XYZ file of C-alpha atoms in Angstrom:
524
model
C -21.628 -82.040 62.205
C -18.369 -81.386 61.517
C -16.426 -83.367 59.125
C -13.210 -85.636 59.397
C -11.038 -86.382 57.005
C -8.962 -89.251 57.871
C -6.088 -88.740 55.673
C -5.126 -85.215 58.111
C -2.657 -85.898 60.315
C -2.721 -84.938 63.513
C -0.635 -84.408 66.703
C -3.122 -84.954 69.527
C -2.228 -87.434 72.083
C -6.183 -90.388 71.489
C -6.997 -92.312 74.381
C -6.781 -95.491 73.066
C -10.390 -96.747 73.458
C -12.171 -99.306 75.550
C -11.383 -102.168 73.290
C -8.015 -101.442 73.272
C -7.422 -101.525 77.559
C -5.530 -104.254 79.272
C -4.774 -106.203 76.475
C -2.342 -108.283 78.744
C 0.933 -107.292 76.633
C 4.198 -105.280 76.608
C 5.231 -103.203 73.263
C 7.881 -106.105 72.798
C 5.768 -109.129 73.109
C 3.284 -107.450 71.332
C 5.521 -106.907 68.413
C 7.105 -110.135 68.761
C 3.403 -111.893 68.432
C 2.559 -110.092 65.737
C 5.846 -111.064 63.772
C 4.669 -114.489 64.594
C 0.988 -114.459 63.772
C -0.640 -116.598 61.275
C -2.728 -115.302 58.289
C -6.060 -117.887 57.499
C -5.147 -118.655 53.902
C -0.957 -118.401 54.096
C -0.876 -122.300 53.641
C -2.808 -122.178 50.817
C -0.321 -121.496 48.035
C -2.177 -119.023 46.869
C -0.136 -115.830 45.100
C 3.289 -115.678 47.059
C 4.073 -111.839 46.537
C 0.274 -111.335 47.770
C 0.815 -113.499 50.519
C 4.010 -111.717 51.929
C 2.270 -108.488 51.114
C -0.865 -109.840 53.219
C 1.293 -110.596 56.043
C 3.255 -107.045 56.241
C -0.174 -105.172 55.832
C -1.353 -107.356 58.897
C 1.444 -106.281 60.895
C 0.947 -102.732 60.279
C -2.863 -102.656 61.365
C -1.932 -104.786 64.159
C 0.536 -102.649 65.177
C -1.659 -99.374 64.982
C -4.303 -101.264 67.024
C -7.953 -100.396 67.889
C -8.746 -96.554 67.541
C -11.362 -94.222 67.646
C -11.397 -94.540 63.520
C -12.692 -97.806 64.400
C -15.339 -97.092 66.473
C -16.571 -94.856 64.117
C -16.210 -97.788 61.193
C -18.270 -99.660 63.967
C -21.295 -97.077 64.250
C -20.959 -96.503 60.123
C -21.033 -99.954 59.377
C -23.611 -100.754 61.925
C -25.704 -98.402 59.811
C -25.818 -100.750 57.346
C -27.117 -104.309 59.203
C -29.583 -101.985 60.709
C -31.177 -101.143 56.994
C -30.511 -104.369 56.166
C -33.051 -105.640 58.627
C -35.304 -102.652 58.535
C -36.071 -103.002 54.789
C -37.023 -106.755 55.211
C -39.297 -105.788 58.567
C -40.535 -102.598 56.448
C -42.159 -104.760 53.782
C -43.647 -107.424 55.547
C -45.368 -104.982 57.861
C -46.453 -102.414 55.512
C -47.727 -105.073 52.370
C -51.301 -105.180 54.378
C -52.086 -101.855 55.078
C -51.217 -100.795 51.513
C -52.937 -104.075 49.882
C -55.828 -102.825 51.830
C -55.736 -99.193 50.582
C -55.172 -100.369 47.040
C -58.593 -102.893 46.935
C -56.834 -106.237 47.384
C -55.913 -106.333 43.650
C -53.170 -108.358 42.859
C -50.656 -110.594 43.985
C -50.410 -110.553 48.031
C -46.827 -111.504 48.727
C -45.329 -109.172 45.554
C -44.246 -107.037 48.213
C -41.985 -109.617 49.920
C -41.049 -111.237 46.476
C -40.098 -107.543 45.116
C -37.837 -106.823 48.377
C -35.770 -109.809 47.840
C -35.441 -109.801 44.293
C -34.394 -106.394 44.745
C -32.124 -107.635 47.227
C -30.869 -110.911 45.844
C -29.552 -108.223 42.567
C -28.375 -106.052 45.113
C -25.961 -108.518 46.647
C -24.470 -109.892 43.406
C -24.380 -106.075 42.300
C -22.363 -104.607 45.077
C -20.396 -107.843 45.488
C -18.793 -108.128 42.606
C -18.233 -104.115 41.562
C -16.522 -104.015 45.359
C -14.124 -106.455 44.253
C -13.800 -104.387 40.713
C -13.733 -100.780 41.508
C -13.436 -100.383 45.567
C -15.301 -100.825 48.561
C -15.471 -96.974 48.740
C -18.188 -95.915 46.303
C -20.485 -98.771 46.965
C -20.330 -97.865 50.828
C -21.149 -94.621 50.102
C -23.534 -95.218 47.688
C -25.564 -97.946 48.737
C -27.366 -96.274 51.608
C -28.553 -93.025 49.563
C -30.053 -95.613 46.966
C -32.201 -96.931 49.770
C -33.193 -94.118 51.398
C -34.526 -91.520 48.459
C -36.481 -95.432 47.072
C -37.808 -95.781 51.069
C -39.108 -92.308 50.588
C -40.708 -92.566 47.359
C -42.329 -95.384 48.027
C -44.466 -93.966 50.807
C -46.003 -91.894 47.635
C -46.904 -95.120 46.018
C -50.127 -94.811 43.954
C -50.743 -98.213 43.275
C -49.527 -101.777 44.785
C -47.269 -101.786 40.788
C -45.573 -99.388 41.702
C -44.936 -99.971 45.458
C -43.350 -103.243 44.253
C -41.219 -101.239 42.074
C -40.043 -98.937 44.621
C -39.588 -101.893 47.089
C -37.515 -103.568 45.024
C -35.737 -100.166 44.857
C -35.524 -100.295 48.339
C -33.956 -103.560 48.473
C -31.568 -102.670 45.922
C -29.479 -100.370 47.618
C -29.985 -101.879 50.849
C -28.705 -105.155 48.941
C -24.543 -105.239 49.583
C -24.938 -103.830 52.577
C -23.956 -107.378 54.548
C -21.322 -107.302 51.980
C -19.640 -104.102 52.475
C -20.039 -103.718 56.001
C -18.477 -106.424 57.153
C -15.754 -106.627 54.253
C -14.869 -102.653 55.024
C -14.686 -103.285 58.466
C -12.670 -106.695 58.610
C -10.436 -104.828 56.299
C -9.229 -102.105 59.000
C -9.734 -104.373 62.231
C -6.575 -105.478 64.306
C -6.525 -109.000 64.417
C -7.088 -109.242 68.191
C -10.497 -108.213 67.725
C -11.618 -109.192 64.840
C -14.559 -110.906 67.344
C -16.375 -107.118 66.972
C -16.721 -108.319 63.375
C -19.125 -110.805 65.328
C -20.236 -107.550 67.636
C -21.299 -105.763 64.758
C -23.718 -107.635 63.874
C -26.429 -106.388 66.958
C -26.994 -103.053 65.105
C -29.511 -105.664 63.028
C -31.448 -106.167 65.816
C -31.335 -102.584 66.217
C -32.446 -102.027 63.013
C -35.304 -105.140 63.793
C -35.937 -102.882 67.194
C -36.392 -99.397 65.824
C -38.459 -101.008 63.028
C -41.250 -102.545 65.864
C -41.116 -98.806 67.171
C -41.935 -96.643 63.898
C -44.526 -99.454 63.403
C -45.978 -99.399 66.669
C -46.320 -95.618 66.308
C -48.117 -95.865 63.063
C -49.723 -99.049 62.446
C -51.548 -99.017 65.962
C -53.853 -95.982 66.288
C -57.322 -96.614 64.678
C -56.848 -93.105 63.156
C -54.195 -93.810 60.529
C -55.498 -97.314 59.573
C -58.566 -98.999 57.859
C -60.935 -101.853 59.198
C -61.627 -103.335 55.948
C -60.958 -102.930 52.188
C -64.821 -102.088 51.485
C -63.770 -98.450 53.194
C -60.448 -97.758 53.346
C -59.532 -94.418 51.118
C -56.100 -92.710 51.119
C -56.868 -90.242 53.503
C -58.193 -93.192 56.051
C -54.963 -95.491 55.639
C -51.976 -93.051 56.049
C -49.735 -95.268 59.008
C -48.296 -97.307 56.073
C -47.055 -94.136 54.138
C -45.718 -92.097 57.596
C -43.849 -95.622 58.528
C -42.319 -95.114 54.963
C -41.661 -91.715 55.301
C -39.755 -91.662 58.682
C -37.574 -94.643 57.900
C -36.303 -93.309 54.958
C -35.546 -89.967 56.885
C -33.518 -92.182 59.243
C -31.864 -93.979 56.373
C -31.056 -90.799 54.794
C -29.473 -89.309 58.044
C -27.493 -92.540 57.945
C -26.174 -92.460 54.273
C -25.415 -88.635 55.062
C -23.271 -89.498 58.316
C -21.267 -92.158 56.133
C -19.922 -89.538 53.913
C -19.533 -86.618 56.813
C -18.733 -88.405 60.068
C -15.811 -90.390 57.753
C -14.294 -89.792 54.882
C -13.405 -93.249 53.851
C -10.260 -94.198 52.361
C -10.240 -97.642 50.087
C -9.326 -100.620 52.576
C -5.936 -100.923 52.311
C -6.534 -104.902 51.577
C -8.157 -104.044 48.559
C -5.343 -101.510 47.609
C -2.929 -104.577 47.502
C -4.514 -106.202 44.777
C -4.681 -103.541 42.629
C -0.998 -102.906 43.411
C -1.596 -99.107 44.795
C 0.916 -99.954 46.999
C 2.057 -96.012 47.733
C -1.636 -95.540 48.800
C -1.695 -98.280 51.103
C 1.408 -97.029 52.834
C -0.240 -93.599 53.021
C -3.483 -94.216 54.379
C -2.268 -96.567 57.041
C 0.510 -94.180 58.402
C -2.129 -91.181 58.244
C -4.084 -93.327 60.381
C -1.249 -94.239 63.031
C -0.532 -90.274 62.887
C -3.650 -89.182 63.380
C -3.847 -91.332 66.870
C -0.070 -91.325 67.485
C 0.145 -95.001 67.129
C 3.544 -96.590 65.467
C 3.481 -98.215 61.997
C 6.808 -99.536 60.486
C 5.486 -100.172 57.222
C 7.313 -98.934 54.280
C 6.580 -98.422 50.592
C 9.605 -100.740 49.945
C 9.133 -103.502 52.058
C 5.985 -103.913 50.241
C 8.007 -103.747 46.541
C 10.230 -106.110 47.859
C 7.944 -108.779 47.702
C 7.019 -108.482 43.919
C 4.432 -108.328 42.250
C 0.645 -109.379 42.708
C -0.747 -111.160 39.533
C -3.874 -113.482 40.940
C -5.968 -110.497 42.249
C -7.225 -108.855 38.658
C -7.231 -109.585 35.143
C -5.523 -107.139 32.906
C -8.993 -105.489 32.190
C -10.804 -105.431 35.483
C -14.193 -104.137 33.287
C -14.269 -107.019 31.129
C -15.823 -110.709 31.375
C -13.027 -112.426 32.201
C -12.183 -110.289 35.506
C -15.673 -111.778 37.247
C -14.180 -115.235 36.138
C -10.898 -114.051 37.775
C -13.048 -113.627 40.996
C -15.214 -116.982 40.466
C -11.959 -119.143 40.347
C -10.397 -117.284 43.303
C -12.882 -118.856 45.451
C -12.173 -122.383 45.144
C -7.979 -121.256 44.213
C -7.211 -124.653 46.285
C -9.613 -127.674 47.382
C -9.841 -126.302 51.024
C -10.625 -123.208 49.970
C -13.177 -124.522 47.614
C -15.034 -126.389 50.190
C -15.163 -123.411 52.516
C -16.740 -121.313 50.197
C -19.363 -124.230 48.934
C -20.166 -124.612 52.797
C -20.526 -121.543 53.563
C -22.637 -120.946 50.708
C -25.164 -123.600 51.685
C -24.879 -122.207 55.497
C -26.179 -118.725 53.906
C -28.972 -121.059 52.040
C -30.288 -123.298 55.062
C -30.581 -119.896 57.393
C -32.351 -118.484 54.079
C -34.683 -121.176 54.059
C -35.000 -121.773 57.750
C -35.120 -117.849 58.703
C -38.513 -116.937 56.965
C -39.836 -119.878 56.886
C -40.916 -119.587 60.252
C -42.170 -116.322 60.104
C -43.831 -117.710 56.970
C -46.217 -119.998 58.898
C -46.214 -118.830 62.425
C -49.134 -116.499 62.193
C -51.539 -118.998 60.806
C -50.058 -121.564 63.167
C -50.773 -119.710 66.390
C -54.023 -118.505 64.918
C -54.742 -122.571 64.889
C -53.938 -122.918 68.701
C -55.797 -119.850 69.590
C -52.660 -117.455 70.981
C -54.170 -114.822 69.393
C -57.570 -114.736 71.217
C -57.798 -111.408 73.226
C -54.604 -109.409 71.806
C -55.129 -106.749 71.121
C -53.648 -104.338 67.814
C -51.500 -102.319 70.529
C -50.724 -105.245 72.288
C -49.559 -107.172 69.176
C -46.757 -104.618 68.005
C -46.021 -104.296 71.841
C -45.371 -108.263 71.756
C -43.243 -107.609 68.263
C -41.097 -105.083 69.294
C -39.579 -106.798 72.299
C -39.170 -109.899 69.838
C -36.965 -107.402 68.303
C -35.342 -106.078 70.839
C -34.119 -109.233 71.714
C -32.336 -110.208 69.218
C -29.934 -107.086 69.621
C -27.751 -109.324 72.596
C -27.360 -112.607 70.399
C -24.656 -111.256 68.483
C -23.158 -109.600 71.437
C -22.844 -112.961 73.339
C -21.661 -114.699 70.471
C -19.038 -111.994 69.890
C -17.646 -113.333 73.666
C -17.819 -116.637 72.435
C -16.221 -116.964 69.746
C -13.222 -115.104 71.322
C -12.955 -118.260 73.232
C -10.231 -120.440 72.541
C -12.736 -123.453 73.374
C -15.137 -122.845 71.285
C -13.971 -120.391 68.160
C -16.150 -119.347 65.354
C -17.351 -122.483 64.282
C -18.850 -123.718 67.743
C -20.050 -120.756 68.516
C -22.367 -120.860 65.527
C -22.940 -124.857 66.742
C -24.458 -123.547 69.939
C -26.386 -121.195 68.738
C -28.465 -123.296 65.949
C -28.631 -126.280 68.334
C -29.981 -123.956 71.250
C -32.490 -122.487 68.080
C -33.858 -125.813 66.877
C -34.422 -126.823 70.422
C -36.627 -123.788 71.213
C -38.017 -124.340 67.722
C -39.367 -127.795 69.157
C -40.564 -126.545 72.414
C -42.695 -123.752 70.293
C -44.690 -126.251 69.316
C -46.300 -126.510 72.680
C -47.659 -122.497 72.484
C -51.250 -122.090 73.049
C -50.843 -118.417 74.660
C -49.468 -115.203 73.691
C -47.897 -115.019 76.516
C -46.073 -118.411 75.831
C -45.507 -116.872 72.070
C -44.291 -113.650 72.839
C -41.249 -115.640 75.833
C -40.487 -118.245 73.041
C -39.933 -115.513 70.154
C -37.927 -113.884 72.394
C -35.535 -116.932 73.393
C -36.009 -117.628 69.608
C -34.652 -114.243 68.402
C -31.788 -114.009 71.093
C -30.412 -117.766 69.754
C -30.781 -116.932 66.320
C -28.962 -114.096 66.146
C -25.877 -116.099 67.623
C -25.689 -118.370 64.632
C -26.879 -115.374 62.084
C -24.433 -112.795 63.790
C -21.192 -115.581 63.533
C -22.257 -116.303 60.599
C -22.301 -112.715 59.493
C -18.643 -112.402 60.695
C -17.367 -115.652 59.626
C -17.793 -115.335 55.560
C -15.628 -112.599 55.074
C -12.618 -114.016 57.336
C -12.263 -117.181 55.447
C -12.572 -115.972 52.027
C -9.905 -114.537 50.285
C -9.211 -110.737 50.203
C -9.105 -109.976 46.134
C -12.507 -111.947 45.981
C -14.076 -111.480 49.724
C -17.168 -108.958 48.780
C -18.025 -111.693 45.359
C -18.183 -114.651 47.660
C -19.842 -112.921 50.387
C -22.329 -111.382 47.977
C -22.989 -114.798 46.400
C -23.495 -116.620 49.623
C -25.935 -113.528 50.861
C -27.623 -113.673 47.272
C -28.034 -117.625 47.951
C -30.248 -116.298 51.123
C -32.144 -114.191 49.211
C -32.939 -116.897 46.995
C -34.616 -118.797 49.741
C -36.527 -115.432 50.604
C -38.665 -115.649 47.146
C -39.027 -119.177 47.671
C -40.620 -118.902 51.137
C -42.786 -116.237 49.884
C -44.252 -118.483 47.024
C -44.306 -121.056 49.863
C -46.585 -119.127 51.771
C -49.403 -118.290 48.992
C -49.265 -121.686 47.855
C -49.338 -124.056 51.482
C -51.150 -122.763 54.061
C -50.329 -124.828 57.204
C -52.174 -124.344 61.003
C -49.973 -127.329 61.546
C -46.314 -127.549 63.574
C -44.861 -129.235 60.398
C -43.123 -126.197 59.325
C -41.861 -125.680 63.262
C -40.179 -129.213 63.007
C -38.513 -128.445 59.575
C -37.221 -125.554 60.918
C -35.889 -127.662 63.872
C -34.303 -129.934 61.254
C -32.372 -127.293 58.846
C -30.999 -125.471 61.946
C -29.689 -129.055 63.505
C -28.400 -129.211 59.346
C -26.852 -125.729 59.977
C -24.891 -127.471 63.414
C -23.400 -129.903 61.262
C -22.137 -128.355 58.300
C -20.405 -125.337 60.959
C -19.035 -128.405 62.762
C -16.964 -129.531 59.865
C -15.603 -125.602 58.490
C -12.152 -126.446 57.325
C -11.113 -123.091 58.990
C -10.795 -121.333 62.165
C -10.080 -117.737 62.479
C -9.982 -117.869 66.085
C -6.303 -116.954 66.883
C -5.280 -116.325 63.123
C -5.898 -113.190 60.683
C -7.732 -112.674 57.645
C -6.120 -112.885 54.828
């Protein structure tokens, strides 16, 4: 594949794009509105050089518009959620084979505890060196980690070192959440910063593609063991080739990142760090390269003066990740975002696994399982999966809707989830199961895939990737406690199904009372 670099101009007329026909406006009221438009946090009295900076850099992207740099942002980034859920499926589906293999000695649920340790350091990793050094090398980065650690681990001797390797695995897939959505928000005209909320179906993807490898592996009688009394390497490979091809995939994936675009440091991150020349330069090699118009000069920005709230004077010292801390709760409104949003990330956390946690044991209790059979089980969990890919792409046309914004949108969907959570407890059948995991899926990703888009438009710019690698590390957090959950409570009853029910109708009311709305305003 041949590469791109994004900083060479070119002359060639671009079609501008699906998302960028009949948008409804002439050049002049076009311009006009953007002149006009209102950045999230430019009430806050927060830095005033960084806020007229904010504004001028908003008005440049908006006037460059949706172009095909963005669609490829879109696939690249999408790489990421998809990892993001395949190393969490990976795990979960993998632990029991290998536990098998390796004689049932040791601790069960390490697997699952490893992945989101791994993950939870991840976050807070990649969070807070995007915020020091760039959102560049941890995009590029990130991936690779994950893959070569996915690959490795399918050569696991031992269920130690699997753990190790998982954790690995976790690691790099860690700031994924982070940097996709903060690289992509970063670029995105603010008339559709909704595909911020689009973006987040290449999960379910990732959740889809996952059920395949495993239903190609994990099925056949050939590659798997009956029973730990008889189960050598040679009998048990399915776990190791489900290893082995994801981290191929993930590996293609980290490779296209650095081929199919050669990415540039957002130019929202460039204002910080007052590399104000760059800025200029990467957004008019953009407009060039797609003959769009961009009217932002190197002096309007200098004009403005000088931004002092985004760094501290050494950005590798102690005091810088203070500098980032404080940024998040710069005013009371902004303080109580970020605190809500943090214990949004830690109900889903909770709520999320949890379910998952006790479902098997649950429906074991009411007899759904009676009959299915091995083929017919990863059948009934890859359509699960599958279904969750067109959550996020109906909340994406919701929350485009002046009615209902971000913030209802994400009230729908976890009221819709904890009533289907309620009616699951009526499942006797697979068939019943396999239509209510469905449903369940589908509403969950419209809370989860707001959600996703939502954290990185409130918070401020300088300190976006910390906060939204705190509030990601937060549902991590709930990850290793749901695991401990599980080896410690084993439940055939619907309790867990009802406190499910309850932390989504929690999740309703805490998106109800967001102090902001980026529906019809831009991040700042």
């Amino acid at each position: 594949m041949a590469a791109v670099d994004e900083k060479e101009m070119g002359d060639r007329k671009q079609d501008p794009g699906l998302f960028e026909q009949n948008t409804g406006v002439d050049d002049d009221r076009a311009s006009e509105s953007t002149n006009d438009a209102i950045d999230i946090l430019a009430l806050q009295d927060l830095d005033p050089a960084l806020n007229a900076k904010m504004h001028l850099v908003n008005n440049a992207i908006d006037e460059i518009g949706w172009t095909n740099y963005h669609w490829k942002l879109f696939v690249l980034n999408g790489f990421g959620y998809a990892v993001d859920s395949l190393v969490l499926l990976l795990q979960s589906n993998i632990a029991g084979p290998a536990f098998t293999e390796f004689g049932e000695v040791g601790y069960d649920n390490a697997q699952t505890i490893a992945t989101y340790v791994g993950m939870l350091l991840g976050a807070l990793f990649w969070g807070l060196s995007a915020d020091i050094i760039g959102r560049r090398w941890a995009f590029n980065i990130s991936l690779f980690i994950s893959s070569i650690a996915t690959i490795v681990s399918g050569a696991a001797p031992n269920w130690a070192s699997l753990g190790f390797f998982t954790a690995m695995v976790g690691f790099g897939a860690g700031g994924n959440l982070i940097l996709d959505t903060t690289v992509f928000l970063e670029y995105l005209p603010s008339n559709k910063q909704w595909a911020l909320t689009f973006l987040a179906c290449w999960w379910g993807i990732g959740q889809a593609v996952t059920g395949f490898i495993c239903w190609g592996f994990l099925a056949p009688d050939r590659w798997n063991c009956d029973s730990v009394d008889n189960c050598p390497r040679e009998s048990n490979p399915g776990w190791r080739y489900v290893m082995y091809t994801s981290g191929a995939l993930v590996f293609a994936m980290s490779i296209a990142r650095i081929t199919v675009v050669r990415l540039q440091e957002t130019p929202k991150y460039r204002l910080g760090t007052g590399e104000d020349a760059e800025l200029v330069e990467t957004l008019h090699s953009i407009a060039k390269r797609y003959n769009r118009p961009c009217s932002l000069t190197l002096e309007k920005l200098e004009a403005c003066g000088e931004v002092k709230t985004a760094h501290s004077k050494n950005r590798f010292s102690f005091r810088e990740t203070l500098v980032h801390m404080s940024g998040l709760f710069a005013t009371t409104k902004i303080g109580i975002s970020t605190v809500l949003i943090w214990l949004s990330w830690t109900l889903i956390g909770l709520a999320y696994p949890l379910f998952y946690v006790f479902l098997n044991s649950y429906l074991a209790s009411r007899g759904a399982y009676d009959g299915v059979s091995t083929f017919d089980k990863w059948r009934n969990y890859t359509l699960t999966n599958v279904s969750g890919i067109f959550g996020p792409i109906l909340a994406a046309w919701m929350c485009n809707q002046k009615i209902l914004g971000r913030k209802y949108t994400m009230v729908i969907g976890s009221l819709v989830s904890m009533a289907f959570f309620f009616a699951y407890t009526a499942v006797s059948t697979s068939t019943q199961d396999i239509g209510f995991s469905c449903a369940i899926a589908f509403c969950i990703n419209i809370y989860y895939g707001t959600l996703y888009a939502y954290t990185p438009e409130v918070l401020p710019s300088a300190h976006r990737a910390t906060g939204n690698g705190i509030a990601v590390g937060c549902n991590r957090i709930m990850g290793i406690i749901s695991a401990v959950i599980e080896s410690a409570a084993q439940s055939g009853t619907a309790a867990p199904l009802y406190i499910c029910a309850a932390l989504f109708l929690a999740m309703a009311g805490v998106s109800a009372i967001f102090p902001f709305e980026p529906y019809g305003r831009r991040s700042s």
